[in-house]
């Protein structure tokens, strides 16, 4: 781990944990439980490429600074970017569109957004 929950930073408190990825990108990121991808955000700052994963118990897991998504999800993102004519996105998905089971690969680690090196930012909300 490279950063802990609650660390004080100049912009406020760190609200997740940062998990080291050995200085490389592209490591599989797994669903922490059964649920669905409810939101996708792409930005050059902040979380960069991020997904919000709503668990069946109602909590939301946030995975950020990602490099890419599984092909079907990547295609959905590209369609949204094309429709908006912008790289920047912030859109919501229905509960039946992208369901995953605990342990399924839902993304790949990266170094996008406001990031100082490859890692996975993870939160439970």
JSON list of C-alpha atoms in Angstrom, two decimals:
[
{"chain": "A", "resi": 1, "resn": "UNK", "atom": "CA", "xyz": [0.00, 0.00, 0.00]},
{"chain": "A", "resi": 2, "resn": "UNK", "atom": "CA", "xyz": [1.31, 3.46, -0.83]},
{"chain": "A", "resi": 3, "resn": "UNK", "atom": "CA", "xyz": [-1.38, 5.62, 0.85]},
{"chain": "A", "resi": 4, "resn": "UNK", "atom": "CA", "xyz": [-3.78, 4.95, 3.70]},
{"chain": "A", "resi": 5, "resn": "UNK", "atom": "CA", "xyz": [-7.34, 5.99, 4.38]},
{"chain": "A", "resi": 6, "resn": "UNK", "atom": "CA", "xyz": [-7.58, 9.31, 6.20]},
{"chain": "A", "resi": 7, "resn": "UNK", "atom": "CA", "xyz": [-4.10, 10.63, 5.39]},
{"chain": "A", "resi": 8, "resn": "UNK", "atom": "CA", "xyz": [-4.03, 14.42, 5.51]},
{"chain": "A", "resi": 9, "resn": "UNK", "atom": "CA", "xyz": [-3.16, 16.10, 2.23]},
{"chain": "A", "resi": 10, "resn": "UNK", "atom": "CA", "xyz": [-3.11, 19.73, 1.14]},
{"chain": "A", "resi": 11, "resn": "UNK", "atom": "CA", "xyz": [-6.43, 19.15, -0.66]},
{"chain": "A", "resi": 12, "resn": "UNK", "atom": "CA", "xyz": [-8.06, 17.39, 2.32]},
{"chain": "A", "resi": 13, "resn": "UNK", "atom": "CA", "xyz": [-8.17, 13.86, 3.65]},
{"chain": "A", "resi": 14, "resn": "UNK", "atom": "CA", "xyz": [-7.48, 10.83, 1.47]},
{"chain": "A", "resi": 15, "resn": "UNK", "atom": "CA", "xyz": [-10.76, 8.93, 1.29]},
{"chain": "A", "resi": 16, "resn": "UNK", "atom": "CA", "xyz": [-9.47, 5.59, 0.06]},
{"chain": "A", "resi": 17, "resn": "UNK", "atom": "CA", "xyz": [-6.40, 3.39, -0.06]},
{"chain": "A", "resi": 18, "resn": "UNK", "atom": "CA", "xyz": [-3.78, 3.41, -2.80]},
{"chain": "A", "resi": 19, "resn": "UNK", "atom": "CA", "xyz": [-2.49, -0.02, -3.74]},
{"chain": "A", "resi": 20, "resn": "UNK", "atom": "CA", "xyz": [0.96, -0.32, -5.34]},
{"chain": "A", "resi": 21, "resn": "UNK", "atom": "CA", "xyz": [1.23, -2.06, -8.71]},
{"chain": "A", "resi": 22, "resn": "UNK", "atom": "CA", "xyz": [5.01, -2.56, -8.87]},
{"chain": "A", "resi": 23, "resn": "UNK", "atom": "CA", "xyz": [5.46, 0.58, -10.99]},
{"chain": "A", "resi": 24, "resn": "UNK", "atom": "CA", "xyz": [3.51, -0.90, -13.90]},
{"chain": "A", "resi": 25, "resn": "UNK", "atom": "CA", "xyz": [0.01, -0.62, -15.36]},
{"chain": "A", "resi": 26, "resn": "UNK", "atom": "CA", "xyz": [-2.39, -3.19, -16.75]},
{"chain": "A", "resi": 27, "resn": "UNK", "atom": "CA", "xyz": [-2.84, -5.44, -13.71]},
{"chain": "A", "resi": 28, "resn": "UNK", "atom": "CA", "xyz": [-6.31, -7.03, -13.46]},
{"chain": "A", "resi": 29, "resn": "UNK", "atom": "CA", "xyz": [-8.66, -5.34, -10.99]},
{"chain": "A", "resi": 30, "resn": "UNK", "atom": "CA", "xyz": [-11.28, -7.62, -9.44]},
{"chain": "A", "resi": 31, "resn": "UNK", "atom": "CA", "xyz": [-14.83, -7.07, -8.22]},
{"chain": "A", "resi": 32, "resn": "UNK", "atom": "CA", "xyz": [-14.88, -7.12, -4.41]},
{"chain": "A", "resi": 33, "resn": "UNK", "atom": "CA", "xyz": [-18.38, -8.57, -4.41]},
{"chain": "A", "resi": 34, "resn": "UNK", "atom": "CA", "xyz": [-21.41, -9.19, -6.59]},
{"chain": "A", "resi": 35, "resn": "UNK", "atom": "CA", "xyz": [-22.85, -6.05, -8.15]},
{"chain": "A", "resi": 36, "resn": "UNK", "atom": "CA", "xyz": [-22.89, -3.79, -11.18]},
{"chain": "A", "resi": 37, "resn": "UNK", "atom": "CA", "xyz": [-20.97, -0.89, -12.66]},
{"chain": "A", "resi": 38, "resn": "UNK", "atom": "CA", "xyz": [-23.20, 2.10, -11.98]},
{"chain": "A", "resi": 39, "resn": "UNK", "atom": "CA", "xyz": [-21.04, 4.99, -13.15]},
{"chain": "A", "resi": 40, "resn": "UNK", "atom": "CA", "xyz": [-18.03, 5.65, -15.38]},
{"chain": "A", "resi": 41, "resn": "UNK", "atom": "CA", "xyz": [-15.92, 8.80, -15.24]},
{"chain": "A", "resi": 42, "resn": "UNK", "atom": "CA", "xyz": [-13.07, 9.76, -17.57]},
{"chain": "A", "resi": 43, "resn": "UNK", "atom": "CA", "xyz": [-11.01, 12.88, -16.98]},
{"chain": "A", "resi": 44, "resn": "UNK", "atom": "CA", "xyz": [-7.43, 14.07, -17.38]},
{"chain": "A", "resi": 45, "resn": "UNK", "atom": "CA", "xyz": [-7.36, 15.13, -13.70]},
{"chain": "A", "resi": 46, "resn": "UNK", "atom": "CA", "xyz": [-8.87, 13.76, -10.50]},
{"chain": "A", "resi": 47, "resn": "UNK", "atom": "CA", "xyz": [-9.52, 10.02, -10.67]},
{"chain": "A", "resi": 48, "resn": "UNK", "atom": "CA", "xyz": [-8.73, 9.83, -14.40]},
{"chain": "A", "resi": 49, "resn": "UNK", "atom": "CA", "xyz": [-10.53, 6.74, -15.64]},
{"chain": "A", "resi": 50, "resn": "UNK", "atom": "CA", "xyz": [-12.73, 5.47, -12.82]},
{"chain": "A", "resi": 51, "resn": "UNK", "atom": "CA", "xyz": [-15.66, 3.16, -12.22]},
{"chain": "A", "resi": 52, "resn": "UNK", "atom": "CA", "xyz": [-18.24, 3.12, -9.47]},
{"chain": "A", "resi": 53, "resn": "UNK", "atom": "CA", "xyz": [-19.32, -0.42, -8.65]},
{"chain": "A", "resi": 54, "resn": "UNK", "atom": "CA", "xyz": [-22.58, -0.76, -6.72]},
{"chain": "A", "resi": 55, "resn": "UNK", "atom": "CA", "xyz": [-22.53, -3.86, -4.56]},
{"chain": "A", "resi": 56, "resn": "UNK", "atom": "CA", "xyz": [-25.65, -5.92, -3.98]},
{"chain": "A", "resi": 57, "resn": "UNK", "atom": "CA", "xyz": [-25.61, -4.77, -0.32]},
{"chain": "A", "resi": 58, "resn": "UNK", "atom": "CA", "xyz": [-25.98, -1.13, -1.44]},
{"chain": "A", "resi": 59, "resn": "UNK", "atom": "CA", "xyz": [-22.41, 0.03, -0.83]},
{"chain": "A", "resi": 60, "resn": "UNK", "atom": "CA", "xyz": [-20.35, 1.48, -3.68]},
{"chain": "A", "resi": 61, "resn": "UNK", "atom": "CA", "xyz": [-16.75, 0.54, -4.45]},
{"chain": "A", "resi": 62, "resn": "UNK", "atom": "CA", "xyz": [-14.73, 3.15, -6.34]},
{"chain": "A", "resi": 63, "resn": "UNK", "atom": "CA", "xyz": [-11.80, 2.04, -8.50]},
{"chain": "A", "resi": 64, "resn": "UNK", "atom": "CA", "xyz": [-9.69, 4.89, -9.91]},
{"chain": "A", "resi": 65, "resn": "UNK", "atom": "CA", "xyz": [-6.64, 5.75, -12.06]},
{"chain": "A", "resi": 66, "resn": "UNK", "atom": "CA", "xyz": [-7.50, 2.81, -14.33]},
{"chain": "A", "resi": 67, "resn": "UNK", "atom": "CA", "xyz": [-5.89, 2.16, -17.72]},
{"chain": "A", "resi": 68, "resn": "UNK", "atom": "CA", "xyz": [-8.66, 0.22, -19.45]},
{"chain": "A", "resi": 69, "resn": "UNK", "atom": "CA", "xyz": [-11.82, -1.83, -19.04]},
{"chain": "A", "resi": 70, "resn": "UNK", "atom": "CA", "xyz": [-12.98, -5.21, -20.34]},
{"chain": "A", "resi": 71, "resn": "UNK", "atom": "CA", "xyz": [-13.81, -4.97, -24.09]},
{"chain": "A", "resi": 72, "resn": "UNK", "atom": "CA", "xyz": [-17.61, -4.71, -23.77]},
{"chain": "A", "resi": 73, "resn": "UNK", "atom": "CA", "xyz": [-17.34, -1.94, -21.17]},
{"chain": "A", "resi": 74, "resn": "UNK", "atom": "CA", "xyz": [-14.62, -0.18, -23.17]},
{"chain": "A", "resi": 75, "resn": "UNK", "atom": "CA", "xyz": [-16.95, -0.23, -26.20]},
{"chain": "A", "resi": 76, "resn": "UNK", "atom": "CA", "xyz": [-19.76, 1.31, -24.12]},
{"chain": "A", "resi": 77, "resn": "UNK", "atom": "CA", "xyz": [-17.40, 4.05, -22.93]},
{"chain": "A", "resi": 78, "resn": "UNK", "atom": "CA", "xyz": [-16.24, 4.82, -26.48]},
{"chain": "A", "resi": 79, "resn": "UNK", "atom": "CA", "xyz": [-19.86, 5.04, -27.65]},
{"chain": "A", "resi": 80, "resn": "UNK", "atom": "CA", "xyz": [-20.60, 7.55, -24.88]},
{"chain": "A", "resi": 81, "resn": "UNK", "atom": "CA", "xyz": [-17.49, 9.59, -25.72]},
{"chain": "A", "resi": 82, "resn": "UNK", "atom": "CA", "xyz": [-18.50, 9.63, -29.38]},
{"chain": "A", "resi": 83, "resn": "UNK", "atom": "CA", "xyz": [-22.06, 10.70, -28.51]},
{"chain": "A", "resi": 84, "resn": "UNK", "atom": "CA", "xyz": [-20.73, 13.51, -26.29]},
{"chain": "A", "resi": 85, "resn": "UNK", "atom": "CA", "xyz": [-17.91, 14.31, -28.74]},
{"chain": "A", "resi": 86, "resn": "UNK", "atom": "CA", "xyz": [-15.56, 14.46, -25.78]},
{"chain": "A", "resi": 87, "resn": "UNK", "atom": "CA", "xyz": [-12.99, 12.37, -23.94]},
{"chain": "A", "resi": 88, "resn": "UNK", "atom": "CA", "xyz": [-14.51, 13.63, -20.68]},
{"chain": "A", "resi": 89, "resn": "UNK", "atom": "CA", "xyz": [-17.41, 11.53, -19.41]},
{"chain": "A", "resi": 90, "resn": "UNK", "atom": "CA", "xyz": [-19.47, 11.14, -16.28]},
{"chain": "A", "resi": 91, "resn": "UNK", "atom": "CA", "xyz": [-22.38, 8.83, -16.95]},
{"chain": "A", "resi": 92, "resn": "UNK", "atom": "CA", "xyz": [-24.56, 6.33, -15.13]},
{"chain": "A", "resi": 93, "resn": "UNK", "atom": "CA", "xyz": [-25.48, 2.78, -16.13]},
{"chain": "A", "resi": 94, "resn": "UNK", "atom": "CA", "xyz": [-28.53, 0.69, -15.30]},
{"chain": "A", "resi": 95, "resn": "UNK", "atom": "CA", "xyz": [-28.26, -2.16, -12.81]},
{"chain": "A", "resi": 96, "resn": "UNK", "atom": "CA", "xyz": [-28.64, -4.83, -15.49]},
{"chain": "A", "resi": 97, "resn": "UNK", "atom": "CA", "xyz": [-26.18, -3.46, -18.04]},
{"chain": "A", "resi": 98, "resn": "UNK", "atom": "CA", "xyz": [-22.81, -4.52, -16.58]},
{"chain": "A", "resi": 99, "resn": "UNK", "atom": "CA", "xyz": [-23.18, -7.04, -13.75]},
{"chain": "A", "resi": 100, "resn": "UNK", "atom": "CA", "xyz": [-20.15, -8.80, -12.31]},
{"chain": "A", "resi": 101, "resn": "UNK", "atom": "CA", "xyz": [-19.62, -11.47, -9.67]},
{"chain": "A", "resi": 102, "resn": "UNK", "atom": "CA", "xyz": [-17.05, -11.33, -6.89]},
{"chain": "A", "resi": 103, "resn": "UNK", "atom": "CA", "xyz": [-13.63, -12.06, -8.38]},
{"chain": "A", "resi": 104, "resn": "UNK", "atom": "CA", "xyz": [-14.48, -11.08, -11.96]},
{"chain": "A", "resi": 105, "resn": "UNK", "atom": "CA", "xyz": [-12.03, -8.76, -13.73]},
{"chain": "A", "resi": 106, "resn": "UNK", "atom": "CA", "xyz": [-13.75, -5.38, -14.02]},
{"chain": "A", "resi": 107, "resn": "UNK", "atom": "CA", "xyz": [-10.82, -3.16, -15.05]},
{"chain": "A", "resi": 108, "resn": "UNK", "atom": "CA", "xyz": [-7.04, -2.86, -15.32]},
{"chain": "A", "resi": 109, "resn": "UNK", "atom": "CA", "xyz": [-4.78, -0.74, -13.14]},
{"chain": "A", "resi": 110, "resn": "UNK", "atom": "CA", "xyz": [-3.28, 2.42, -14.55]},
{"chain": "A", "resi": 111, "resn": "UNK", "atom": "CA", "xyz": [-1.81, 5.85, -13.97]},
{"chain": "A", "resi": 112, "resn": "UNK", "atom": "CA", "xyz": [-4.55, 8.19, -15.23]},
{"chain": "A", "resi": 113, "resn": "UNK", "atom": "CA", "xyz": [-5.79, 11.47, -13.81]},
{"chain": "A", "resi": 114, "resn": "UNK", "atom": "CA", "xyz": [-4.02, 13.20, -10.92]},
{"chain": "A", "resi": 115, "resn": "UNK", "atom": "CA", "xyz": [-1.59, 10.37, -10.22]},
{"chain": "A", "resi": 116, "resn": "UNK", "atom": "CA", "xyz": [2.12, 10.35, -9.44]},
{"chain": "A", "resi": 117, "resn": "UNK", "atom": "CA", "xyz": [2.74, 6.79, -10.58]},
{"chain": "A", "resi": 118, "resn": "UNK", "atom": "CA", "xyz": [0.93, 3.56, -11.38]},
{"chain": "A", "resi": 119, "resn": "UNK", "atom": "CA", "xyz": [-1.41, 2.40, -8.62]},
{"chain": "A", "resi": 120, "resn": "UNK", "atom": "CA", "xyz": [-5.02, 1.54, -7.85]},
{"chain": "A", "resi": 121, "resn": "UNK", "atom": "CA", "xyz": [-7.08, 3.95, -5.76]},
{"chain": "A", "resi": 122, "resn": "UNK", "atom": "CA", "xyz": [-9.86, 2.04, -3.97]},
{"chain": "A", "resi": 123, "resn": "UNK", "atom": "CA", "xyz": [-12.74, 3.24, -1.79]},
{"chain": "A", "resi": 124, "resn": "UNK", "atom": "CA", "xyz": [-15.88, 1.82, -0.23]},
{"chain": "A", "resi": 125, "resn": "UNK", "atom": "CA", "xyz": [-18.70, 4.34, 0.17]}
]
